[in-house]
mmCIF file with all atom_site columns, C-alpha atoms in Angstrom:
data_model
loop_
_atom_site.group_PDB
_atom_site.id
_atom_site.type_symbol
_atom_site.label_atom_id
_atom_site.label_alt_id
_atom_site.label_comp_id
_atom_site.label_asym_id
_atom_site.label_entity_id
_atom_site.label_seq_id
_atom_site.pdbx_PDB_ins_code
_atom_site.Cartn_x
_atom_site.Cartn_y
_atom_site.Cartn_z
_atom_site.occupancy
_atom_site.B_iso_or_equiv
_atom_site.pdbx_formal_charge
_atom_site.auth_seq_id
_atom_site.auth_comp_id
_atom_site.auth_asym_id
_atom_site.auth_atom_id
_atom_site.pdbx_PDB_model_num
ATOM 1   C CA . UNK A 1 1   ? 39.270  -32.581 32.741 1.00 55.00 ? 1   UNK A CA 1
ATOM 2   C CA . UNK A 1 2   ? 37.341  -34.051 29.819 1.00 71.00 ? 2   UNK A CA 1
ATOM 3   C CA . UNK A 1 3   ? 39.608  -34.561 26.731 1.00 77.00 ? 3   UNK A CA 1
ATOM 4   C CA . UNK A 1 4   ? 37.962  -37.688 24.716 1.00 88.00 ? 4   UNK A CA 1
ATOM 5   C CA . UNK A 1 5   ? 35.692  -36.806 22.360 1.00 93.00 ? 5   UNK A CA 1
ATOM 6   C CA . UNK A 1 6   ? 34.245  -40.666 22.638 1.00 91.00 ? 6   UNK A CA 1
ATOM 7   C CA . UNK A 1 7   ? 33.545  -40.212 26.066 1.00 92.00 ? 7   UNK A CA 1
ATOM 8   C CA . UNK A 1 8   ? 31.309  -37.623 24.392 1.00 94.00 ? 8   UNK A CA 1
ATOM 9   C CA . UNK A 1 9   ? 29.444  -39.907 22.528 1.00 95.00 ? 9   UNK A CA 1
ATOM 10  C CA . UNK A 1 10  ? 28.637  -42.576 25.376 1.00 95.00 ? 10  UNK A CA 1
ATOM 11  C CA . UNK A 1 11  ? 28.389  -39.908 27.767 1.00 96.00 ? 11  UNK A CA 1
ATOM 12  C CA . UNK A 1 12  ? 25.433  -38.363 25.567 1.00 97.00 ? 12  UNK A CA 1
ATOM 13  C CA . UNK A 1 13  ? 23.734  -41.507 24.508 1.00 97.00 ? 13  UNK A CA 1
ATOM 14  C CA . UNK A 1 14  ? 24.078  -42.784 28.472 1.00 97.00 ? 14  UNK A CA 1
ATOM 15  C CA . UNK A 1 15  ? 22.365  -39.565 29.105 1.00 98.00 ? 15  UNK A CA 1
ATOM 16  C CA . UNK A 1 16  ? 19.165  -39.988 27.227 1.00 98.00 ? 16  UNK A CA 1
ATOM 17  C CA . UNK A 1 17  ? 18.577  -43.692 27.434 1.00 98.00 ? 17  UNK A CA 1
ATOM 18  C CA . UNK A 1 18  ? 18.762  -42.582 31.221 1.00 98.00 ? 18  UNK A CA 1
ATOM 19  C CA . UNK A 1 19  ? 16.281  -39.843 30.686 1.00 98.00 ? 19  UNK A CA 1
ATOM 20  C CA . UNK A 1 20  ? 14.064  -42.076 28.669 1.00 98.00 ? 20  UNK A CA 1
ATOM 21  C CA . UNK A 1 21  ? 14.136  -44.951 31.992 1.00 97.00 ? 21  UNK A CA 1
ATOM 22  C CA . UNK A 1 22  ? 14.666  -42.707 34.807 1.00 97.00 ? 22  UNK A CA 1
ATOM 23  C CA . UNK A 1 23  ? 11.888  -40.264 35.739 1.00 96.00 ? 23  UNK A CA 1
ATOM 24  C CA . UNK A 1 24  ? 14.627  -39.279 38.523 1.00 97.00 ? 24  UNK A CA 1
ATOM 25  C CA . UNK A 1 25  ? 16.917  -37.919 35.715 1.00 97.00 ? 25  UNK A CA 1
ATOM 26  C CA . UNK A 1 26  ? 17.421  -34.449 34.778 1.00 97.00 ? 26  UNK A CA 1
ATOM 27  C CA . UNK A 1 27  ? 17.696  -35.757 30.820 1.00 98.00 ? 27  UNK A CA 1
ATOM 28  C CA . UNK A 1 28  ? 13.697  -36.612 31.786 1.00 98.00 ? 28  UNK A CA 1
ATOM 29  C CA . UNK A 1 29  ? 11.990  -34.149 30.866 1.00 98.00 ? 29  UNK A CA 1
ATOM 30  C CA . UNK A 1 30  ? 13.643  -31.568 28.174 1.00 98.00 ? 30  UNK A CA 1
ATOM 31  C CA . UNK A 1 31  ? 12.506  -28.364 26.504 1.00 98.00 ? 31  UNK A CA 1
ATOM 32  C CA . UNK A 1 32  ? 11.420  -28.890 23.207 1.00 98.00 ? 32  UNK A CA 1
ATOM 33  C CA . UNK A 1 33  ? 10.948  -26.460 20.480 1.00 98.00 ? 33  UNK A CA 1
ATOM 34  C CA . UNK A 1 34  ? 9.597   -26.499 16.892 1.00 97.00 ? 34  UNK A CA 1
ATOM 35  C CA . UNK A 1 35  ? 9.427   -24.235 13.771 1.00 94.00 ? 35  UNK A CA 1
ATOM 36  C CA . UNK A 1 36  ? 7.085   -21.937 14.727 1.00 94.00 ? 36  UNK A CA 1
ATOM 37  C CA . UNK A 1 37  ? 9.566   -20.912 18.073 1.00 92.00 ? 37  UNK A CA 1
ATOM 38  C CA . UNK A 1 38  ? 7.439   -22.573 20.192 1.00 95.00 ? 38  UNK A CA 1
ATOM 39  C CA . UNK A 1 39  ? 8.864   -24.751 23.083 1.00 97.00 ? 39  UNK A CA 1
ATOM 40  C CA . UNK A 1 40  ? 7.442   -27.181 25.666 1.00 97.00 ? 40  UNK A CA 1
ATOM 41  C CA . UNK A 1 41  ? 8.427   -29.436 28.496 1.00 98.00 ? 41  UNK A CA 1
ATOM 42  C CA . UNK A 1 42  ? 7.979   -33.233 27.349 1.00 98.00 ? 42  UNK A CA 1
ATOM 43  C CA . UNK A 1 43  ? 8.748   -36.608 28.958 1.00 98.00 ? 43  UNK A CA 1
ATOM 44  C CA . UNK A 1 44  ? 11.260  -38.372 26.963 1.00 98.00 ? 44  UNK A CA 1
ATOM 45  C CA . UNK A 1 45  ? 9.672   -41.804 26.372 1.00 98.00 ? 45  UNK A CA 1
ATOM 46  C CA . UNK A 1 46  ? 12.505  -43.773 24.710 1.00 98.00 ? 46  UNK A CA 1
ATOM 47  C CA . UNK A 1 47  ? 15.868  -43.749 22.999 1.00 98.00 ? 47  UNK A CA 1
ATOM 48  C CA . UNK A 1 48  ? 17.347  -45.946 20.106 1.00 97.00 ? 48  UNK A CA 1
ATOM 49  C CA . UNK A 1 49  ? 21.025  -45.488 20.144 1.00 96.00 ? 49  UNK A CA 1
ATOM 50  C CA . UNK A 1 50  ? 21.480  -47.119 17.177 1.00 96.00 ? 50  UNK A CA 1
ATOM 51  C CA . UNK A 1 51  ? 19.221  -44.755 15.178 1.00 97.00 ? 51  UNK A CA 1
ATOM 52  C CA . UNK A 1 52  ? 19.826  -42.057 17.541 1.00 98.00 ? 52  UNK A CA 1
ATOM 53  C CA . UNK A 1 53  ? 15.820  -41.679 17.856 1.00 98.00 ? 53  UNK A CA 1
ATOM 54  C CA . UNK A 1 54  ? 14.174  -39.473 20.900 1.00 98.00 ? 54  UNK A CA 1
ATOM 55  C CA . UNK A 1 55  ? 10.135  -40.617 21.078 1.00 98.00 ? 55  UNK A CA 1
ATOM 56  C CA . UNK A 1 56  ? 7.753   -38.629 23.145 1.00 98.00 ? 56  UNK A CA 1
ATOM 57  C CA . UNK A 1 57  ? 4.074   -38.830 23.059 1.00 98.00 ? 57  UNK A CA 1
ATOM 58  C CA . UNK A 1 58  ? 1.873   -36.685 22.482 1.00 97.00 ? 58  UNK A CA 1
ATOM 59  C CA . UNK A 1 59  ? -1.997  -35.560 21.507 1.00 97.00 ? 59  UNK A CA 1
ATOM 60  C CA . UNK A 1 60  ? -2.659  -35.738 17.838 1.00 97.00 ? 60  UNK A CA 1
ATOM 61  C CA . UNK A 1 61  ? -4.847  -32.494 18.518 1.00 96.00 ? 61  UNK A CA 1
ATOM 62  C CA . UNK A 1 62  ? -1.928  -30.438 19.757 1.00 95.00 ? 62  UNK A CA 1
ATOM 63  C CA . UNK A 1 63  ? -0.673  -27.444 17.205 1.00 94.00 ? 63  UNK A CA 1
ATOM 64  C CA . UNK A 1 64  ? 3.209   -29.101 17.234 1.00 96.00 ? 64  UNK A CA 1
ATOM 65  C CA . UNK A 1 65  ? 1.785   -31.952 15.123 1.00 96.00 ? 65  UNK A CA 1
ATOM 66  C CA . UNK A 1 66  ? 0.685   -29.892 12.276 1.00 94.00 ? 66  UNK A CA 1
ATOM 67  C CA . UNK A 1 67  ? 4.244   -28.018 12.609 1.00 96.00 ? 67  UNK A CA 1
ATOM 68  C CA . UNK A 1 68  ? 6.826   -31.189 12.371 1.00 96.00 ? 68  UNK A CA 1
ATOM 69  C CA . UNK A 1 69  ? 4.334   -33.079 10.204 1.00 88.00 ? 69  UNK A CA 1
ATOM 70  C CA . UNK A 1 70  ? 6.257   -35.569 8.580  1.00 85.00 ? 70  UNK A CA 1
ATOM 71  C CA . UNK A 1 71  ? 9.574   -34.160 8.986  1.00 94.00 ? 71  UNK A CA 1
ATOM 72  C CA . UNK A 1 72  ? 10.210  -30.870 10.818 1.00 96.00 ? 72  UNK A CA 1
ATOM 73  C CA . UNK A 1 73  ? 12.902  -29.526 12.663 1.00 97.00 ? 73  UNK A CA 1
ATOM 74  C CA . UNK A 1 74  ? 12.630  -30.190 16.280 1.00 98.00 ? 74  UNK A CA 1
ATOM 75  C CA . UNK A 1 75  ? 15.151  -29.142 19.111 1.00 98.00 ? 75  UNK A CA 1
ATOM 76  C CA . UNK A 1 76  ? 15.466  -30.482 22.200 1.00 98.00 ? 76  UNK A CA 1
ATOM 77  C CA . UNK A 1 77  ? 17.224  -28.831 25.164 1.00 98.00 ? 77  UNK A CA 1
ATOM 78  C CA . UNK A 1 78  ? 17.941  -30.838 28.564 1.00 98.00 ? 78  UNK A CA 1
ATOM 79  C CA . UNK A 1 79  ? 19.804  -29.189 31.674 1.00 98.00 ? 79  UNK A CA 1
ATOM 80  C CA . UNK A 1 80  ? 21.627  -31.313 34.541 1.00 97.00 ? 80  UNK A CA 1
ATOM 81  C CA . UNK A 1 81  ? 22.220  -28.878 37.152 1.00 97.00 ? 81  UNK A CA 1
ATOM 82  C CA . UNK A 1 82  ? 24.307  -31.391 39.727 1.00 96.00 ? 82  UNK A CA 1
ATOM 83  C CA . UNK A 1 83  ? 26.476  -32.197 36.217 1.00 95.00 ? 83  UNK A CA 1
ATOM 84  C CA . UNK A 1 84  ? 26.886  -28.819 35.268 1.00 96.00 ? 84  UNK A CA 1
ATOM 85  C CA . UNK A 1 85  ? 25.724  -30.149 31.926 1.00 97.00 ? 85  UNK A CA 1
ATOM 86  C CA . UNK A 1 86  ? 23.581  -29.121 28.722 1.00 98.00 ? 86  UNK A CA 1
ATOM 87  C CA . UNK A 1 87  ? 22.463  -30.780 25.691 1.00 98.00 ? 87  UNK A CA 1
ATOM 88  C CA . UNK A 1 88  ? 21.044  -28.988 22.839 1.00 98.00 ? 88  UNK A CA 1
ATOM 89  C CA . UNK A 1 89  ? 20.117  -31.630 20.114 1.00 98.00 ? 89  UNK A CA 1
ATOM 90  C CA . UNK A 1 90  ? 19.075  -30.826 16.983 1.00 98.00 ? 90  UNK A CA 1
ATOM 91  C CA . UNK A 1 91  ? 16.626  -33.229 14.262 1.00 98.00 ? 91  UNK A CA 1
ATOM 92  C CA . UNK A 1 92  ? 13.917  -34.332 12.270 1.00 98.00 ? 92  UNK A CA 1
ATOM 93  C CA . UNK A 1 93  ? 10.910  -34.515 13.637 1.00 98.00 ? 93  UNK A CA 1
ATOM 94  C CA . UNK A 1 94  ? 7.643   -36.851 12.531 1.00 97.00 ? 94  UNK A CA 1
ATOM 95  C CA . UNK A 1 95  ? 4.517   -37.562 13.697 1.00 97.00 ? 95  UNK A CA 1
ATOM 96  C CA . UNK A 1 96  ? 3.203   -41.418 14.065 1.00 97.00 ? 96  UNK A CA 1
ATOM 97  C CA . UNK A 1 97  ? -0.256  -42.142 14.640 1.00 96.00 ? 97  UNK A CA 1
ATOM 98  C CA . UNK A 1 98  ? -1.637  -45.628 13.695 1.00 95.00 ? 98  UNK A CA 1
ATOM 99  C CA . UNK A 1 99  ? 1.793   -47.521 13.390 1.00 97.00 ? 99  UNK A CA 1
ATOM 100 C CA . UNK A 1 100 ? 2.910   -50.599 15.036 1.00 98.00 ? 100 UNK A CA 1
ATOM 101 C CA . UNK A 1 101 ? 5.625   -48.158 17.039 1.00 97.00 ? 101 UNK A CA 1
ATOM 102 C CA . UNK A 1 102 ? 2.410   -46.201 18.298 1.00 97.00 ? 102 UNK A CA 1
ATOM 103 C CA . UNK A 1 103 ? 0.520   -48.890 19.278 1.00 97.00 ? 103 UNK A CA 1
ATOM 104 C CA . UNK A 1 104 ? 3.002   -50.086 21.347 1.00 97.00 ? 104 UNK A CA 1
ATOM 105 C CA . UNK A 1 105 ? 3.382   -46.936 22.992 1.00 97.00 ? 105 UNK A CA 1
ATOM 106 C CA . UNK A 1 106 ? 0.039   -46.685 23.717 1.00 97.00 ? 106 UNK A CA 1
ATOM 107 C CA . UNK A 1 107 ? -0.181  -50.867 25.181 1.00 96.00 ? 107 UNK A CA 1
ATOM 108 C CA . UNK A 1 108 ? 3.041   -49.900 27.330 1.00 96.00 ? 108 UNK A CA 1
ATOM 109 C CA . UNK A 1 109 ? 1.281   -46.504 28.707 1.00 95.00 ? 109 UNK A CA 1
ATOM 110 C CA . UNK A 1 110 ? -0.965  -46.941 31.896 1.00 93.00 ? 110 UNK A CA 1
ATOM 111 C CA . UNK A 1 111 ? -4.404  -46.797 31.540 1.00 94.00 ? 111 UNK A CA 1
ATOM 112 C CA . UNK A 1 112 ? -4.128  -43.283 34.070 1.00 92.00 ? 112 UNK A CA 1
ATOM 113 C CA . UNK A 1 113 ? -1.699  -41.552 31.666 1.00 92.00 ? 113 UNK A CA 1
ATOM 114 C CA . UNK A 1 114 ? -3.976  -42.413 28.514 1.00 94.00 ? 114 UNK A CA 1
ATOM 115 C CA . UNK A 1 115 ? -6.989  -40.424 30.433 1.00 93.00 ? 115 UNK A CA 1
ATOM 116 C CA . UNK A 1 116 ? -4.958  -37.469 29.237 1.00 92.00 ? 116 UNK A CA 1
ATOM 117 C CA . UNK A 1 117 ? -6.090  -37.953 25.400 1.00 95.00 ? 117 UNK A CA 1
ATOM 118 C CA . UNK A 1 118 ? -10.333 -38.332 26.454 1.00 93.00 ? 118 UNK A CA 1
ATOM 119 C CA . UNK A 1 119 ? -10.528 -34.470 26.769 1.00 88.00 ? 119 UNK A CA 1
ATOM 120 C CA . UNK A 1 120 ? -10.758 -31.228 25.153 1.00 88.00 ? 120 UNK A CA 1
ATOM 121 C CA . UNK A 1 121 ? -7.655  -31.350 22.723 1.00 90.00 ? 121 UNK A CA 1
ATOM 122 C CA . UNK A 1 122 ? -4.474  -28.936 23.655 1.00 92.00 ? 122 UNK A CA 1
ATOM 123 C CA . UNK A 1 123 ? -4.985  -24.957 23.764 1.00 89.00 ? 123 UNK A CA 1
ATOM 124 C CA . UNK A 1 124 ? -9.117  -25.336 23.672 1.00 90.00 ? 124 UNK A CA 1
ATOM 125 C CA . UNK A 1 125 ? -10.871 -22.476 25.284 1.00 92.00 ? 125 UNK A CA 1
ATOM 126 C CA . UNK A 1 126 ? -12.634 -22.941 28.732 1.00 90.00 ? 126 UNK A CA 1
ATOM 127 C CA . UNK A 1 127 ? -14.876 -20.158 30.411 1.00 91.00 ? 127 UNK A CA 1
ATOM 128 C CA . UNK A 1 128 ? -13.451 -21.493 34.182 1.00 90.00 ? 128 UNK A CA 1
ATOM 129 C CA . UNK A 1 129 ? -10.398 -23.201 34.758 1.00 92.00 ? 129 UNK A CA 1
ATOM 130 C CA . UNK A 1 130 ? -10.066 -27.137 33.620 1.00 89.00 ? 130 UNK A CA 1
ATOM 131 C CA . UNK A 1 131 ? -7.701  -29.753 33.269 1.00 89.00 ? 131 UNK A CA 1
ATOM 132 C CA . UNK A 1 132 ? -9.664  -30.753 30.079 1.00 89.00 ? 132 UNK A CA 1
ATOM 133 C CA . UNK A 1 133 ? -10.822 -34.196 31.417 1.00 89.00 ? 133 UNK A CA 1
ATOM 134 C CA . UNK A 1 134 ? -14.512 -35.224 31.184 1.00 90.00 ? 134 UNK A CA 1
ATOM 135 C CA . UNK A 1 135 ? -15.647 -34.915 34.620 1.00 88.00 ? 135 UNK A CA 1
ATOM 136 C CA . UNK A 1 136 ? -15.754 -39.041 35.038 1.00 90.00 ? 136 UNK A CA 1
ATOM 137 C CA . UNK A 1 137 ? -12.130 -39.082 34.506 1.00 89.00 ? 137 UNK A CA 1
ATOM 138 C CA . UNK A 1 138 ? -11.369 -36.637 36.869 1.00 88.00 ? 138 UNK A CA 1
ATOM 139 C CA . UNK A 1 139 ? -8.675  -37.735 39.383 1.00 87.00 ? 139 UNK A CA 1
ATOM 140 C CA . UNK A 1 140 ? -9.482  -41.969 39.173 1.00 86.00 ? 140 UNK A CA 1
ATOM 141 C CA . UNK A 1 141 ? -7.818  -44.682 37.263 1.00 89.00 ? 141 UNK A CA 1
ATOM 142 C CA . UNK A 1 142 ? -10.179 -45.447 34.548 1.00 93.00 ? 142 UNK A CA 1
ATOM 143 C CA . UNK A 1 143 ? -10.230 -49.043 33.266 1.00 93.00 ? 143 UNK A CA 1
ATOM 144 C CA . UNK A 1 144 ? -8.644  -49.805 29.668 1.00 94.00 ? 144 UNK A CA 1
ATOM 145 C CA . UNK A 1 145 ? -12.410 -49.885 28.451 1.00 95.00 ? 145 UNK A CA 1
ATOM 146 C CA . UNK A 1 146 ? -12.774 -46.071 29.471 1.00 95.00 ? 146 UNK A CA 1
ATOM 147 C CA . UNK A 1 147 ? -9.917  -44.997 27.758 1.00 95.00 ? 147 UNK A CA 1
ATOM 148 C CA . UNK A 1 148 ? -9.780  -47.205 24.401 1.00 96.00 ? 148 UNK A CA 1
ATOM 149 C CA . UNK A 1 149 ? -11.756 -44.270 22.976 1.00 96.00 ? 149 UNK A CA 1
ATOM 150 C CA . UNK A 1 150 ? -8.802  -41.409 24.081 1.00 96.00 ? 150 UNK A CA 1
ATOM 151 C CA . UNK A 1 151 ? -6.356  -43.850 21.431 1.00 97.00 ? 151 UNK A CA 1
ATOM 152 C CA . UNK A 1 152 ? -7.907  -41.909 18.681 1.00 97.00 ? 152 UNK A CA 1
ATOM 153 C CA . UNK A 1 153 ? -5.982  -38.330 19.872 1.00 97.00 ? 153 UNK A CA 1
ATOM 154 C CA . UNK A 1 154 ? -2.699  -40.368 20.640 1.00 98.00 ? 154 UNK A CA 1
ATOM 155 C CA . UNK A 1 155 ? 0.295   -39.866 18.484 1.00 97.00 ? 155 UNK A CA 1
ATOM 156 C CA . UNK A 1 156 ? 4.304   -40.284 19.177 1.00 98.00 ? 156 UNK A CA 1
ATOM 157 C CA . UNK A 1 157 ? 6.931   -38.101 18.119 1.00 98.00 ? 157 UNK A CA 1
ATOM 158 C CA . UNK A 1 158 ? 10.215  -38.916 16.976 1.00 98.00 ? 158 UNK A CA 1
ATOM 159 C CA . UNK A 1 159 ? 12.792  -36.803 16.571 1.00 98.00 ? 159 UNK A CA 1
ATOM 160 C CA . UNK A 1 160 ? 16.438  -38.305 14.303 1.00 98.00 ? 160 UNK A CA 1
ATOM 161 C CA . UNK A 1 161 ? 19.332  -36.746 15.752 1.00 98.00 ? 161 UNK A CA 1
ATOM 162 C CA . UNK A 1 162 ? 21.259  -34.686 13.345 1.00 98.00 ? 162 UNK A CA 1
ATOM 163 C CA . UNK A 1 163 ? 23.818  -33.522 16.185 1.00 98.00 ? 163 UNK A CA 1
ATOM 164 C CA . UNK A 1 164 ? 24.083  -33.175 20.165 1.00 98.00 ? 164 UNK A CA 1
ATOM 165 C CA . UNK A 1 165 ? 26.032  -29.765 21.199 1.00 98.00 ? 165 UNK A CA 1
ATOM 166 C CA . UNK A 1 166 ? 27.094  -30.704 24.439 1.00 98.00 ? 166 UNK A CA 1
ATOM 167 C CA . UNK A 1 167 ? 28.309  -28.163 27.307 1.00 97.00 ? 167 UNK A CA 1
ATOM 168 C CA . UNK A 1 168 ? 29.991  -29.020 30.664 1.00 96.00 ? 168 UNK A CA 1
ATOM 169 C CA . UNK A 1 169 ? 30.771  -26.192 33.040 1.00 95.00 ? 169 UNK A CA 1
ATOM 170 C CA . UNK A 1 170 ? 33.244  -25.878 34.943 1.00 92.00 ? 170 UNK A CA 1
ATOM 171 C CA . UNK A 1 171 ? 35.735  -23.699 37.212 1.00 90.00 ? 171 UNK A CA 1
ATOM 172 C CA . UNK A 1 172 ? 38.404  -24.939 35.493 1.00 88.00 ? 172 UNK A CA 1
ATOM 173 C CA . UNK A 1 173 ? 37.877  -24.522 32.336 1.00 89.00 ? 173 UNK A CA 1
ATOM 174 C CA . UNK A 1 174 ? 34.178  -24.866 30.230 1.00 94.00 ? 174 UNK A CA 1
ATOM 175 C CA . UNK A 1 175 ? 34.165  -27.509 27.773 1.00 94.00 ? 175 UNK A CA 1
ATOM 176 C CA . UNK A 1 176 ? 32.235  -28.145 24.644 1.00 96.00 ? 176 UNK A CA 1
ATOM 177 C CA . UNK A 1 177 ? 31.944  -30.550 21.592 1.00 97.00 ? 177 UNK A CA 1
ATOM 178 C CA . UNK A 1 178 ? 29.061  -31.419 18.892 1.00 97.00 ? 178 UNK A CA 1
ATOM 179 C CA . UNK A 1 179 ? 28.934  -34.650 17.722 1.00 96.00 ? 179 UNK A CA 1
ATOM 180 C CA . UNK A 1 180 ? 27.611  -35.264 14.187 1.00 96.00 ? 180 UNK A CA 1
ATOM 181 C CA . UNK A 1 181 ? 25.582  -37.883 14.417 1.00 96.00 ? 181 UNK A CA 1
ATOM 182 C CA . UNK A 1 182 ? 25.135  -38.683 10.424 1.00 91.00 ? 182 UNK A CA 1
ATOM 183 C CA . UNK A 1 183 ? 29.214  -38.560 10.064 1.00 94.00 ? 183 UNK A CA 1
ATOM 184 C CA . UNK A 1 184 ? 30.111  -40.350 13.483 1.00 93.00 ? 184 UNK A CA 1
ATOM 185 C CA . UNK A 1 185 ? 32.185  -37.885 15.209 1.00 94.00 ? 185 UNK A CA 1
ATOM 186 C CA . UNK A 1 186 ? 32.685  -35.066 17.007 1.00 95.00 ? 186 UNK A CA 1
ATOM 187 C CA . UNK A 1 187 ? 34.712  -31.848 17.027 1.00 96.00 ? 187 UNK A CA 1
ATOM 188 C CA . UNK A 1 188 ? 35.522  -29.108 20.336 1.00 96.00 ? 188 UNK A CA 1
ATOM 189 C CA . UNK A 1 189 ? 33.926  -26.074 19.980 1.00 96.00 ? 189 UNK A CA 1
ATOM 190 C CA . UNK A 1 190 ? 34.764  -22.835 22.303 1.00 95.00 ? 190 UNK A CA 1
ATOM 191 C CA . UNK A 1 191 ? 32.275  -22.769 24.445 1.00 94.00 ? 191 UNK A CA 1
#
């Protein structure tokens, strides 16, 4: 039975740096919703446990990055079924585009995932079905050349913590804390 609110807090932050190194963990790819009630799958690139910082990446074209702007409300939702554990965390959102933080995002990305940013930006209209690629790019691994043009429609997000609501079910007894991650602590919660 979980009784330690502090296990709380390293079991959370343990959770997402795993999600941000492991694509083999269930913390890898989380819901996440903005303002506007829309919600999307993401990867979860990295996470700073000192700032308590989620980064994603993302197209600079795509309607979320007018939403969070330079600071909007973000939530993030991640589901371990094995664990029989949910996050919901809650924070600010904002959108980097030519930063030293985004260019390293974009050096550390492979030249095959920054294909993704030469095409057609997010929601455009197609008469047939597409994956938005120029043809050329189509299912090869361009060369860093090919793709230096795609770093225009790159952007990260980060999202600041405000707090983690985190939910462990179990036979014998749910159990459920938020941690407050501007005051350093955490309090149970009926779950």
């Amino acid at each position: 039975m979980i009784e330690d609110l502090d296990f709380i807090r390293e079991d959370i932050a343990s959770r997402l740096a795993e999600g941000a190194n492991s694509r083999h963990s269930a913390f890898h790819t989380p819901v996440v919703a903005t303002a506007d009630a829309d919600a999307r799958v993401m990867v979860l690139r990295g996470f700073d446990a000192d700032s308590w910082t989620l980064l994603f990446h993302t197209d600079a074209r795509s309607p979320k990055v007018a939403v969070i702007g330079e600071g909007g409300p973000v939530g993030v939702l991640s589901y371990d079924r094995k664990a029989k554990l949910q996050m919901r965390c809650r924070g600010t959102g904002r959108i980097e585009r030519d930063t030293p933080l985004a260019d390293a995002a974009w050096e550390e990305s492979t030249t095959f995932a920054r294909r993704c940013y030469l095409g057609e930006g997010p929601g455009t209209v197609s008469d047939q079905p597409t994956s938005g690629l120029p043809d050329w790019a189509e299912g090869i691994q361009p060369t860093p050349e090919q793709v230096a043009p795609a770093r225009d429609h790159f952007a990260i997000l980060l999202v600041q913590l405000e707090s983690v609501d985190w939910l462990h079910l179990a036979n014998a007894g749910h159990r459920r804390a938020v941690w407050d991650v501007a005051a350093g602590e955490g309090r149970w919660i009926a779950p």
